[in-house]
Coordinates of C-alpha atoms and ligand atoms in Angstrom, one line a residue:
M196 CA -16.3 78.1 -190.0
P197 CA -17.9 79.8 -186.7
V198 CA -18.1 77.2 -183.6
H199 CA -21.0 77.4 -181.7
N200 CA -21.9 76.6 -178.3
A201 CA -23.3 73.2 -179.5
D202 CA -19.6 72.0 -181.0
I203 CA -18.1 73.1 -178.2
A204 CA -20.9 70.8 -176.1
A205 CA -20.2 68.2 -178.6
I206 CA -16.6 68.2 -178.2
F207 CA -17.2 67.8 -174.1
E208 CA -19.6 64.8 -175.0
E209 CA -17.1 63.3 -176.9
I210 CA -14.2 63.8 -174.4
A211 CA -16.5 62.2 -171.6
D212 CA -17.4 59.0 -173.7
L213 CA -13.7 57.9 -174.6
L214 CA -12.8 58.6 -171.4
E215 CA -15.4 56.4 -170.0
I216 CA -14.3 53.6 -172.2
Q217 CA -11.1 54.0 -171.0
G218 CA -12.2 53.6 -167.7
A219 CA -11.1 56.6 -166.3
N220 CA -12.3 58.5 -162.8
P221 CA -15.8 58.3 -163.1
F222 CA -16.3 62.2 -161.3
R223 CA -13.8 63.1 -164.2
V224 CA -16.2 62.0 -166.7
R225 CA -19.5 63.8 -165.2
A226 CA -17.5 67.2 -165.3
Y227 CA -16.9 66.8 -168.7
R228 CA -20.7 65.8 -169.2
N229 CA -22.0 68.3 -167.2
A230 CA -19.4 71.2 -168.8
A231 CA -21.6 69.7 -172.2
R232 CA -24.5 70.3 -171.0
T233 CA -23.9 73.6 -169.3
V234 CA -22.3 75.0 -172.7
G235 CA -24.7 74.0 -174.9
E236 CA -27.6 75.8 -173.0
F237 CA -25.7 78.8 -172.1
G238 CA -27.5 81.3 -173.3
R239 CA -24.9 83.4 -175.0
D240 CA -22.3 82.4 -178.1
L241 CA -19.0 81.4 -176.0
A242 CA -16.9 81.8 -179.0
T243 CA -18.4 85.0 -180.7
M244 CA -17.2 86.8 -177.0
I245 CA -14.0 85.0 -177.2
A246 CA -13.8 87.0 -181.0
R247 CA -14.5 90.2 -179.4
G248 CA -12.0 89.6 -176.6
Q249 CA -14.4 89.4 -174.1
A250 CA -14.1 87.9 -171.0
L251 CA -16.0 84.7 -170.2
P252 CA -18.3 84.9 -167.1
K253 CA -18.7 82.5 -164.5
I254 CA -19.8 79.5 -165.4
P255 CA -20.5 76.9 -162.5
G256 CA -18.9 73.8 -163.2
I257 CA -16.4 75.3 -165.3
G258 CA -13.5 75.6 -163.8
E259 CA -9.8 76.8 -165.0
D260 CA -8.9 73.8 -166.9
L261 CA -12.2 73.5 -168.9
T262 CA -12.3 77.3 -170.0
R263 CA -8.6 76.8 -171.5
K264 CA -10.4 73.9 -173.5
I265 CA -13.2 76.4 -174.7
H266 CA -10.7 78.9 -175.4
E267 CA -8.7 76.5 -178.0
I268 CA -11.7 75.1 -179.3
A269 CA -13.5 78.3 -180.0
D270 CA -9.7 79.5 -182.0
T271 CA -9.0 76.5 -183.7
G272 CA -12.5 74.3 -183.5
K273 CA -10.6 71.5 -182.1
S274 CA -9.4 70.3 -179.1
S275 CA -5.6 68.6 -178.9
F276 CA -6.5 66.9 -175.8
L277 CA -9.9 65.3 -177.8
E278 CA -6.7 64.4 -180.4
R279 CA -4.9 62.6 -177.6
L280 CA -7.6 60.5 -176.7
H281 CA -8.2 59.6 -180.1
K282 CA -4.9 58.1 -180.6
E283 CA -5.1 56.3 -177.8
L284 CA -8.2 54.5 -179.0
P285 CA -8.9 52.6 -181.7
A286 CA -10.3 54.8 -184.3
A287 CA -13.3 52.9 -184.8
I288 CA -14.5 53.5 -181.4
T289 CA -15.5 56.8 -182.4
E290 CA -17.6 55.5 -185.2
L291 CA -19.7 52.6 -183.0
L292 CA -19.9 55.4 -180.5
H293 CA -22.4 57.0 -183.6
I294 CA -24.1 53.6 -184.2
P295 CA -27.9 54.4 -182.9
G296 CA -28.4 53.1 -179.6
L297 CA -24.8 52.3 -178.3
G298 CA -23.2 54.7 -175.9
P299 CA -19.9 54.5 -174.1
K300 CA -21.0 51.7 -171.5
K301 CA -22.2 49.4 -174.3
V302 CA -19.2 50.3 -176.6
K303 CA -16.6 49.6 -173.5
A304 CA -18.2 46.6 -172.9
L305 CA -17.9 45.4 -176.5
Y306 CA -14.4 46.8 -176.9
D307 CA -13.2 45.1 -173.7
Q308 CA -15.3 41.7 -173.1
L309 CA -15.7 40.9 -177.3
R310 CA -12.6 42.9 -178.4
V311 CA -15.0 44.8 -181.0
D312 CA -13.0 48.2 -182.1
S313 CA -14.2 48.4 -186.1
I314 CA -17.5 48.2 -187.3
E315 CA -16.8 44.7 -189.4
D316 CA -16.1 43.4 -185.9
L317 CA -19.4 44.8 -184.6
R318 CA -21.3 43.2 -187.7
A319 CA -19.7 39.7 -187.1
A320 CA -20.5 39.7 -183.5
A321 CA -24.0 40.5 -183.8
E322 CA -24.6 38.4 -186.5
S323 CA -22.9 35.5 -184.7
G324 CA -25.3 35.7 -181.9
R325 CA -22.1 36.9 -179.2
I326 CA -23.8 40.1 -178.5
R327 CA -26.9 38.8 -176.7
D328 CA -25.3 37.1 -173.9
L329 CA -22.9 39.9 -172.5
P330 CA -24.6 41.6 -169.3
G331 CA -27.0 44.0 -169.9
F332 CA -27.5 43.5 -173.8
G333 CA -29.6 40.4 -174.9
E334 CA -31.4 39.4 -178.0
K335 CA -33.4 43.0 -178.4
T336 CA -30.1 45.0 -178.3
E337 CA -28.5 42.8 -180.8
Q338 CA -31.4 42.9 -183.1
H339 CA -31.4 46.9 -182.6
I340 CA -27.5 46.7 -183.6
L341 CA -27.9 44.8 -187.0
E342 CA -30.7 47.0 -187.7
A343 CA -28.6 50.1 -187.1
L344 CA -25.8 49.0 -189.3
R345 CA -28.5 48.2 -191.9
V346 CA -29.7 51.6 -191.8
R347 CA -26.3 53.0 -192.0
A348 CA -25.2 50.5 -195.0
D349 CA -28.0 52.1 -197.3
G350 CA -29.0 54.9 -196.1
T351 CA -26.8 57.5 -193.8
R352 CA -24.0 58.3 -195.6
R353 CA -26.2 59.8 -198.3
F354 CA -27.1 63.3 -198.0
K355 CA -30.5 64.9 -198.9
R356 CA -30.4 66.9 -201.6
P357 CA -31.1 70.4 -200.3
V358 CA -28.0 69.7 -197.9
A359 CA -25.8 69.0 -200.8
A360 CA -27.4 71.6 -202.8
Q361 CA -25.7 74.1 -200.6
Y362 CA -21.9 72.8 -200.7
A363 CA -22.1 71.9 -204.3
E364 CA -23.8 75.2 -205.9
A365 CA -21.3 77.0 -204.0
L366 CA -18.5 74.8 -205.1
A367 CA -19.6 74.9 -208.9
Q368 CA -19.6 78.7 -208.6
A369 CA -16.2 79.1 -207.3
L370 CA -14.8 76.9 -210.1
R371 CA -17.0 78.8 -212.5
R372 CA -14.8 81.7 -211.4
V373 CA -11.7 80.2 -212.7
P374 CA -10.1 81.6 -215.8
G375 CA -9.7 79.6 -218.6
V376 CA -13.1 77.2 -217.3
G377 CA -15.9 77.3 -219.9
R378 CA -18.8 75.5 -218.2
V379 CA -19.5 74.1 -214.8
E380 CA -22.4 71.8 -214.2
I381 CA -23.6 69.6 -211.2
A382 CA -24.0 66.1 -212.8
G383 CA -24.9 62.4 -211.4
S384 CA -27.8 62.0 -209.0
Y385 CA -28.0 65.3 -208.1
R386 CA -28.6 66.5 -211.2
R387 CA -31.5 63.6 -211.7
C388 CA -33.2 65.1 -208.8
R389 CA -32.9 62.4 -206.4
E390 CA -33.9 62.9 -203.0
T391 CA -30.4 62.3 -201.5
V392 CA -26.9 61.7 -203.1
G393 CA -24.1 59.4 -202.4
D394 CA -21.2 61.7 -203.4
I395 CA -21.6 65.2 -206.1
D396 CA -20.2 64.7 -209.6
L397 CA -18.6 67.7 -211.1
L398 CA -17.9 68.4 -214.4
A399 CA -15.9 71.2 -215.9
T400 CA -14.8 72.0 -219.2
A401 CA -11.0 73.7 -219.7
G402 CA -8.6 73.7 -222.3
D403 CA -6.0 73.6 -219.7
S404 CA -7.2 71.8 -216.3
G405 CA -4.4 73.0 -213.9
P406 CA -6.2 75.8 -213.0
V407 CA -9.3 74.6 -212.2
M408 CA -8.3 71.4 -210.3
A409 CA -5.9 73.9 -208.5
R410 CA -9.0 75.3 -207.0
F411 CA -10.9 72.3 -206.4
T412 CA -8.4 71.0 -204.4
G413 CA -7.4 73.8 -202.5
Y414 CA -11.2 75.1 -201.7
D415 CA -11.6 75.7 -198.3
E416 CA -14.2 73.6 -197.4
V417 CA -11.8 70.7 -198.5
A418 CA -10.8 68.2 -195.5
E419 CA -9.0 65.5 -197.7
V420 CA -7.7 65.3 -201.2
L421 CA -8.7 61.2 -202.1
S422 CA -7.0 61.6 -205.6
R423 CA -5.8 63.8 -208.1
G424 CA -4.9 63.3 -211.3
E425 CA -4.5 65.7 -214.7
T426 CA -8.6 65.7 -215.7
R427 CA -10.0 63.9 -212.4
A428 CA -9.9 64.0 -208.6
S429 CA -12.0 63.2 -205.8
V430 CA -12.0 65.1 -202.8
V431 CA -14.1 65.4 -199.0
L432 CA -15.8 68.2 -197.9
K433 CA -15.5 68.9 -194.0
C434 CA -19.0 68.1 -193.8
G435 CA -18.1 64.3 -195.1
L436 CA -20.0 65.0 -198.7
Q437 CA -17.6 63.3 -201.2
V438 CA -17.3 65.2 -204.7
D439 CA -15.3 63.8 -207.5
L440 CA -14.5 66.3 -210.6
R441 CA -14.0 65.8 -214.2
V442 CA -12.2 68.3 -216.5
V443 CA -12.9 67.6 -220.4
P444 CA -12.3 69.5 -223.7
E445 CA -15.2 71.3 -224.9
A446 CA -16.6 69.0 -227.4
S447 CA -16.8 66.2 -225.7
Y448 CA -18.9 67.9 -222.8
G449 CA -22.2 66.4 -223.7
A450 CA -21.3 63.4 -223.9
A451 CA -19.3 63.6 -220.3
L452 CA -22.4 65.2 -218.9
A453 CA -24.7 62.2 -220.0
Y454 CA -22.0 59.7 -219.0
F455 CA -21.8 61.4 -215.5
T456 CA -25.2 61.9 -215.0
G457 CA -26.0 58.3 -215.2
S458 CA -27.6 56.7 -213.9
K459 CA -25.7 53.8 -214.4
A460 CA -28.7 51.4 -215.7
H461 CA -30.1 54.4 -218.0
N462 CA -26.0 54.3 -219.1
I463 CA -26.1 50.8 -220.0
V464 CA -29.5 51.0 -221.6
L465 CA -27.6 53.7 -224.1
R466 CA -24.7 51.9 -224.6
R467 CA -26.5 48.9 -225.8
R468 CA -28.3 50.7 -228.2
A469 CA -25.4 52.3 -229.7
Q470 CA -23.9 48.8 -230.1
A471 CA -27.2 48.0 -231.9
R472 CA -26.2 50.4 -234.0
G473 CA -22.9 49.5 -234.9
L474 CA -21.7 52.5 -232.8
K475 CA -19.4 52.9 -229.9
L476 CA -20.6 55.6 -227.1
N477 CA -18.1 57.0 -224.2
E478 CA -17.8 60.1 -222.1
Y479 CA -15.9 61.6 -225.0
G480 CA -18.4 60.5 -227.7
V481 CA -20.4 58.9 -230.1
F482 CA -18.4 57.1 -232.7
R483 CA -18.0 55.4 -235.9
G484 CA -14.7 53.7 -235.7
E485 CA -12.3 56.7 -235.0
R486 CA -15.1 59.1 -236.4
A487 CA -16.6 61.3 -233.8
L488 CA -20.5 61.5 -234.8
A489 CA -21.3 63.6 -231.7
G490 CA -20.0 64.8 -228.4
E491 CA -20.4 68.5 -227.4
T492 CA -23.8 68.5 -226.4
E493 CA -26.7 66.1 -225.1
E494 CA -28.9 66.9 -227.8
S495 CA -26.4 65.4 -230.2
V496 CA -25.6 62.6 -228.0
Y497 CA -28.8 61.7 -228.0
A498 CA -30.1 62.5 -231.6
A499 CA -27.1 60.3 -232.6
L500 CA -28.8 57.5 -230.7
G501 CA -32.0 58.3 -232.7
L502 CA -33.3 59.3 -229.5
P503 CA -34.6 62.7 -228.6
W504 CA -33.2 64.6 -225.3
I505 CA -34.4 62.8 -221.9
P506 CA -34.6 65.1 -218.6
P507 CA -32.1 63.8 -216.2
E508 CA -35.0 63.0 -214.0
L509 CA -36.2 60.0 -216.1
R510 CA -33.0 58.7 -216.7
E511 CA -33.4 56.1 -214.1
D512 CA -34.1 52.7 -217.0
R513 CA -38.0 53.2 -216.1
G514 CA -38.8 52.4 -219.4
E515 CA -37.7 56.1 -220.4
V516 CA -35.7 55.1 -223.6
E517 CA -38.3 53.2 -225.1
W518 CA -41.3 55.7 -224.6
A519 CA -39.3 58.2 -226.2
E520 CA -38.7 55.9 -229.1
R521 CA -42.3 55.6 -229.6
G522 CA -42.8 59.3 -229.2
P523 CA -42.6 62.7 -227.4
L524 CA -41.9 62.4 -223.7
P525 CA -44.1 64.2 -221.2
E526 CA -43.5 67.6 -220.6
L527 CA -42.4 67.8 -216.8
V528 CA -44.0 70.0 -214.5
T529 CA -42.1 72.9 -213.1
R530 CA -42.2 75.3 -210.6
A531 CA -43.7 77.9 -212.5
D532 CA -46.7 75.5 -213.3
L533 CA -47.8 75.8 -209.8
K534 CA -50.5 78.6 -209.0
G535 CA -51.0 77.8 -205.6
D536 CA -50.3 75.4 -202.2
L537 CA -52.9 73.4 -200.3
H538 CA -51.1 72.3 -197.4
C539 CA -49.7 74.8 -195.0
H540 CA -49.8 75.8 -191.2
T541 CA -49.5 78.9 -188.9
K542 CA -48.8 80.5 -185.2
A543 CA -52.7 78.4 -184.2
S544 CA -50.8 75.5 -184.4
D545 CA -47.4 74.4 -184.8
G546 CA -46.2 77.4 -187.7
A547 CA -44.2 80.2 -186.7
N548 CA -45.7 83.0 -188.7
S549 CA -49.2 84.7 -188.9
I550 CA -52.0 83.8 -191.8
R551 CA -51.0 87.2 -193.3
E552 CA -47.6 87.0 -193.2
M553 CA -47.9 83.6 -194.7
A554 CA -50.5 84.7 -197.4
E555 CA -48.1 87.6 -198.0
A556 CA -44.9 85.1 -198.4
A557 CA -46.7 83.0 -200.3
R558 CA -47.8 86.0 -202.9
T559 CA -44.1 86.9 -203.8
R560 CA -43.4 83.4 -204.9
G561 CA -46.1 83.8 -207.3
L562 CA -49.0 81.8 -205.9
T563 CA -52.2 82.9 -206.5
Y564 CA -54.1 81.0 -204.0
L565 CA -52.9 79.0 -200.4
A566 CA -55.0 76.9 -198.2
I567 CA -54.7 77.2 -193.9
T568 CA -54.2 73.5 -193.0
E569 CA -53.6 73.7 -189.2
H570 CA -53.0 70.1 -187.4
S571 CA -56.5 69.0 -185.6
Q572 CA -57.2 68.9 -181.9
R573 CA -56.1 65.3 -181.5
L574 CA -52.2 66.5 -181.9
R575 CA -52.3 69.0 -178.8
M576 CA -48.5 69.0 -178.8
V577 CA -48.7 71.2 -181.8
H578 CA -51.8 72.8 -180.4
G579 CA -54.1 71.1 -183.0
L580 CA -57.6 72.9 -183.4
D581 CA -60.8 72.0 -182.0
S582 CA -64.1 73.2 -183.9
T583 CA -64.2 76.1 -182.0
R584 CA -61.1 77.3 -182.5
L585 CA -61.4 76.3 -186.5
L586 CA -64.5 78.3 -186.9
K587 CA -62.8 81.2 -185.2
Q588 CA -60.3 81.1 -188.0
M589 CA -62.4 80.5 -190.7
D590 CA -63.9 83.8 -189.8
E591 CA -60.3 85.6 -189.6
I592 CA -59.9 83.8 -193.2
D593 CA -62.8 85.6 -194.4
R594 CA -61.7 88.8 -193.0
L595 CA -58.0 88.6 -193.9
N596 CA -59.3 87.6 -198.0
A597 CA -61.9 91.1 -197.8
E598 CA -58.5 93.1 -197.3
L599 CA -55.6 90.9 -199.1
T600 CA -55.0 91.0 -203.3
G601 CA -53.4 89.1 -205.5
I602 CA -53.5 85.8 -203.2
V603 CA -57.1 83.9 -202.0
L604 CA -56.9 82.2 -199.0
L605 CA -58.5 79.0 -198.8
K606 CA -60.1 77.2 -195.5
G607 CA -59.0 73.7 -194.7
I608 CA -57.5 71.4 -191.8
E609 CA -55.1 68.6 -191.9
V610 CA -57.4 66.8 -190.3
D611 CA -56.1 63.7 -188.1
I612 CA -56.8 60.2 -189.8
L613 CA -57.3 58.0 -186.3
E614 CA -56.4 54.5 -186.2
D615 CA -60.0 53.5 -187.2
G616 CA -60.2 55.6 -190.6
S617 CA -62.3 58.5 -188.5
L618 CA -61.6 61.9 -188.6
D619 CA -60.5 64.1 -185.6
L620 CA -63.2 66.8 -186.2
P621 CA -67.2 66.5 -186.3
D622 CA -68.7 66.3 -190.1
D623 CA -70.6 69.7 -189.7
V624 CA -67.4 71.6 -189.3
L625 CA -65.4 69.8 -192.2
G626 CA -68.4 70.6 -194.2
R627 CA -67.7 74.0 -193.9
L628 CA -64.4 74.2 -195.4
D629 CA -62.8 74.4 -198.9
L630 CA -61.1 71.5 -198.4
V631 CA -60.0 68.8 -196.3
V632 CA -56.2 67.5 -196.0
G633 CA -56.2 64.2 -194.1
A634 CA -52.9 62.9 -192.5
V635 CA -51.7 59.8 -190.3
H636 CA -49.6 60.9 -187.4
G637 CA -49.8 57.8 -185.4
R638 CA -50.1 54.3 -185.4
F639 CA -47.8 53.8 -188.6
D640 CA -47.2 50.3 -187.7
L641 CA -50.6 48.6 -188.1
P642 CA -50.8 45.4 -190.0
P643 CA -50.9 46.3 -193.8
A644 CA -55.0 45.5 -194.5
K645 CA -55.4 47.3 -191.6
Q646 CA -53.8 50.2 -192.9
T647 CA -55.0 50.4 -196.1
A648 CA -58.5 50.1 -194.8
R649 CA -58.0 52.6 -192.4
L650 CA -56.7 54.8 -195.5
L651 CA -59.8 54.1 -197.6
K652 CA -62.1 54.5 -195.1
A653 CA -60.8 57.8 -194.1
M654 CA -61.6 58.6 -198.3
D655 CA -65.0 57.5 -198.2
H656 CA -66.0 60.1 -196.1
P657 CA -67.7 62.7 -198.1
H658 CA -66.1 65.9 -197.0
F659 CA -62.5 64.0 -197.9
T660 CA -60.0 66.0 -200.2
I661 CA -56.1 64.9 -200.3
L662 CA -54.4 62.5 -198.7
A663 CA -51.3 64.5 -197.0
H664 CA -47.6 62.5 -196.8
P665 CA -49.4 59.4 -197.8
T666 CA -46.7 57.2 -196.8
T667 CA -45.6 59.0 -193.7
R668 CA -42.0 57.8 -194.6
E669 CA -39.4 60.3 -193.3
L670 CA -35.8 60.2 -194.3
D671 CA -33.6 58.7 -192.1
R672 CA -36.3 58.4 -189.6
R673 CA -39.3 56.7 -190.5
P674 CA -39.7 53.7 -193.6
P675 CA -42.9 54.0 -195.6
M676 CA -46.3 52.7 -194.0
E677 CA -46.9 49.1 -195.4
A678 CA -50.3 49.2 -197.1
D679 CA -51.9 48.1 -200.4
W680 CA -50.9 51.6 -202.4
L681 CA -52.2 50.6 -205.2
R682 CA -55.8 49.8 -204.2
V683 CA -55.4 53.4 -201.6
I684 CA -54.4 55.1 -205.2
R685 CA -57.8 53.6 -207.2
H686 CA -59.9 54.2 -204.2
A687 CA -58.6 57.5 -204.2
R688 CA -59.8 57.6 -207.9
G689 CA -63.2 55.9 -207.3
R690 CA -63.8 58.8 -204.5
G691 CA -62.8 61.6 -206.5
C692 CA -60.1 62.5 -203.9
Y693 CA -56.3 63.3 -204.8
L694 CA -53.2 62.2 -203.2
E695 CA -50.3 64.9 -201.8
L696 CA -46.6 65.2 -202.5
D697 CA -45.0 66.9 -199.2
S698 CA -42.4 69.0 -200.5
Q699 CA -40.5 68.7 -196.9
P700 CA -37.1 67.3 -197.8
D701 CA -37.4 65.2 -195.6
R702 CA -40.5 63.8 -196.8
L703 CA -40.9 63.9 -200.5
D704 CA -44.1 62.1 -200.2
L705 CA -45.9 60.8 -202.5
L706 CA -42.4 59.0 -204.0
D707 CA -41.6 59.0 -207.2
T708 CA -42.8 55.9 -208.2
W709 CA -46.0 56.3 -207.0
C710 CA -46.5 59.4 -208.5
R711 CA -46.3 57.5 -211.9
V712 CA -48.5 55.2 -210.6
A713 CA -50.8 57.9 -209.5
K714 CA -51.0 59.6 -212.6
E715 CA -51.4 56.5 -215.1
E716 CA -54.5 55.7 -212.7
G717 CA -55.9 59.0 -213.4
V718 CA -55.4 60.7 -209.7
L719 CA -54.3 64.4 -209.6
V720 CA -51.4 64.9 -207.1
A721 CA -51.0 68.1 -204.9
I722 CA -48.0 69.3 -204.7
D723 CA -48.0 71.2 -201.6
S724 CA -45.0 72.9 -199.4
D725 CA -46.6 72.1 -195.7
A726 CA -44.9 75.0 -194.8
H727 CA -44.4 76.3 -191.1
S728 CA -42.8 79.0 -191.8
V729 CA -42.5 81.5 -194.6
H730 CA -39.4 80.5 -195.7
D731 CA -40.6 76.9 -196.5
F732 CA -42.1 77.8 -199.3
D733 CA -39.1 77.5 -201.0
D734 CA -39.0 73.7 -200.3
L735 CA -42.0 73.3 -203.3
E736 CA -38.8 73.2 -205.4
W737 CA -37.8 70.0 -204.0
G738 CA -41.1 68.4 -204.4
I739 CA -40.9 69.8 -207.9
G740 CA -38.0 67.6 -208.3
Q741 CA -39.7 64.3 -207.1
A742 CA -42.6 65.0 -209.2
R743 CA -40.7 65.4 -212.2
R744 CA -39.1 62.0 -211.6
G745 CA -42.5 60.4 -210.8
W746 CA -43.0 61.6 -214.6
L747 CA -46.2 64.7 -214.1
T748 CA -47.0 66.9 -216.2
A749 CA -48.7 70.3 -215.3
A750 CA -51.9 68.0 -216.6
D751 CA -51.3 65.6 -213.6
V752 CA -50.6 68.3 -210.8
L753 CA -54.0 69.6 -208.6
N754 CA -52.6 72.9 -207.9
S755 CA -51.6 73.6 -211.3
R756 CA -55.1 74.5 -212.0
G757 CA -56.0 78.2 -211.1
L758 CA -58.7 78.9 -208.6
E759 CA -61.3 78.8 -211.1
A760 CA -60.7 75.6 -212.2
L761 CA -59.6 74.0 -208.6
R762 CA -63.1 74.9 -207.0
P763 CA -65.1 72.1 -208.7
L764 CA -62.2 69.7 -208.5
L765 CA -62.5 70.5 -204.5
A766 CA -66.2 70.1 -204.0
R767 CA -66.8 66.8 -203.9
T768 CA -70.0 65.6 -205.4
L769 CA -69.2 62.1 -204.0
G770 CA -70.8 60.9 -201.0
Ligands
LIG269 P1 -25.1 58.5 -206.1 O1 -23.4 59.2 -206.1 O2 -24.7 57.4 -205.3 O3 -26.3 59.1 -205.4 O4 -25.6 58.0 -207.5 P2 -24.7 58.6 -209.0 O5 -26.0 58.0 -210.0 O6 -24.9 59.9 -209.2 O7 -23.5 57.8 -209.0 P3 -21.7 58.0 -209.2 O8 -21.5 59.2 -208.2 O9 -21.5 56.7 -208.5 O10 -21.6 58.1 -210.8 C1 -22.1 59.2 -211.5 C2 -22.2 58.7 -212.9 O11 -21.1 58.3 -213.6 C3 -23.5 57.6 -212.3 O12 -24.8 58.1 -212.6 C4 -23.2 56.7 -214.1 C5 -21.5 57.0 -214.2 N1 -21.3 55.7 -213.9 C6 -20.3 55.7 -212.7 N2 -20.1 54.3 -213.2 C7 -20.2 53.8 -213.5 C8 -20.2 52.4 -214.0 O13 -19.8 51.8 -214.0 N3 -21.0 52.2 -215.8 C9 -21.4 53.2 -216.2 N4 -21.9 52.9 -217.5 N5 -21.8 54.2 -216.0 C10 -21.1 54.9 -214.6
LIG270 CA1 -23.3 61.0 -207.4
LIG271 CA1 -19.0 60.1 -208.2

């Protein structure tokens, strides 16, 4: 793992925090804080210079002692001084520092005055109202602490799917190379394409589990081995992600895969079904008495229960078993079904690439049309377009379309939906676009009735086409806006509008459950990248996962249509 300036800065910052909690000399604390800032903002990578044997330049505020520490961190990734400080204080102090809103001063006050040195103590102190009386705290701070503890309990320890993917896929690949290993599959919530995963569940087949177990627990990203048995082991990777491995014989592969893919609720429905038929279902197979009826493939397991194979994304006990019993399950949308993308940004607003670069990247990824949808004028921070700039961009798109082959650019805008539901650009300009993508970027906190009215009014606009990232939630940052979403979806249907599923891993908005409602209500969903650079088109994969969890088929997706079929759908005849 390469050490970056930011890593060194983080260590200095933590040293400063811990010294401050210990009540060290304020000048000493300040020296570490300043060093953290200086190193963090330093233009060249110090660890790289050290690795190349170059002398470190003279950096103001970094004397001999700090230089030695930088060398140590660059060489080992760690600081023995920080480790010593850790030993001198309760281990949970660092954890407390990671609670949003708790800096060293507050942690010190809590520690000194209330003897708080664990998350449990903190929760107890906040719940019993003892924190508000500390000088500098107050009732609001106490509420914030409780809220942060709630978020922590149900969110922050989960990993976003794309982050987990990097670690899990590499580890699975390493295990596949172990001699004697048959199959290696990532099961659990990861396979069900949940937007976040609590841990990774790996399944492998091997006659002899020894070599694969050894490779797993000895993998160089492993920080800690939690348990190790003959056929199961759990580790924590350096990034904090837990990984469970189960090794099973080939004959049980399908049953084990089904079991460890879950969800727990889906498994329970299956198990009851087996029992009702006088069968036993477990991770080894389907049995009648001692006799195994199925187990080697998932298909055989489902078939033994009188069911077709159910795609992992549907296995949430949301009626999938009953549905499968009655008839075929929906044929879920795939990445290959997407013919175009209806939401992206370029350099003109907050994107990184030119229109041409975006068009060519989209074409490389098999897309046949791409809508350019910059932010509108109100969003000054991201250089939102006013009418003049938008009209100029439309001319540029005409010129590019005359040159480009294999992809067609559509003229659009991601227009801001203002607080009263009106749109951030004049009607006559919006009317000249191929599509108008509307989005909320502020006032997420309106009362639900007002929020709903705002969205309905936006869709009443004759030129409105797609409601972008409808609930505006961002994982770990912002909960979904409160509104009457069923009413919003029905209104979209009535007005001939569409809803977007934004594929950015932090958004994945529309959420799966609302995708399914949109489908049932007959509202098409646009699966868009919201790309801000040429690489972001790859995010469509995450959007597809969410769409599949929402039971969407190609027919339910607006941009599964080719351009000829799409055009009449974009042309609003209502008004
Ligand atoms: P996660 O890790 O929180 O994102 O969610 P999962 O679904 O990956 O859950 P996990 O890792 O606890 O367990 C993996 C699968 O193993 C789970 O989806 C179903 C199965 N499983 C685990 N514990 C039980 C259980 O107590 N009963 C049943 N029926 N299945 C279980
Ligand atoms: Ca899991
Ligand atoms: Ca697990």
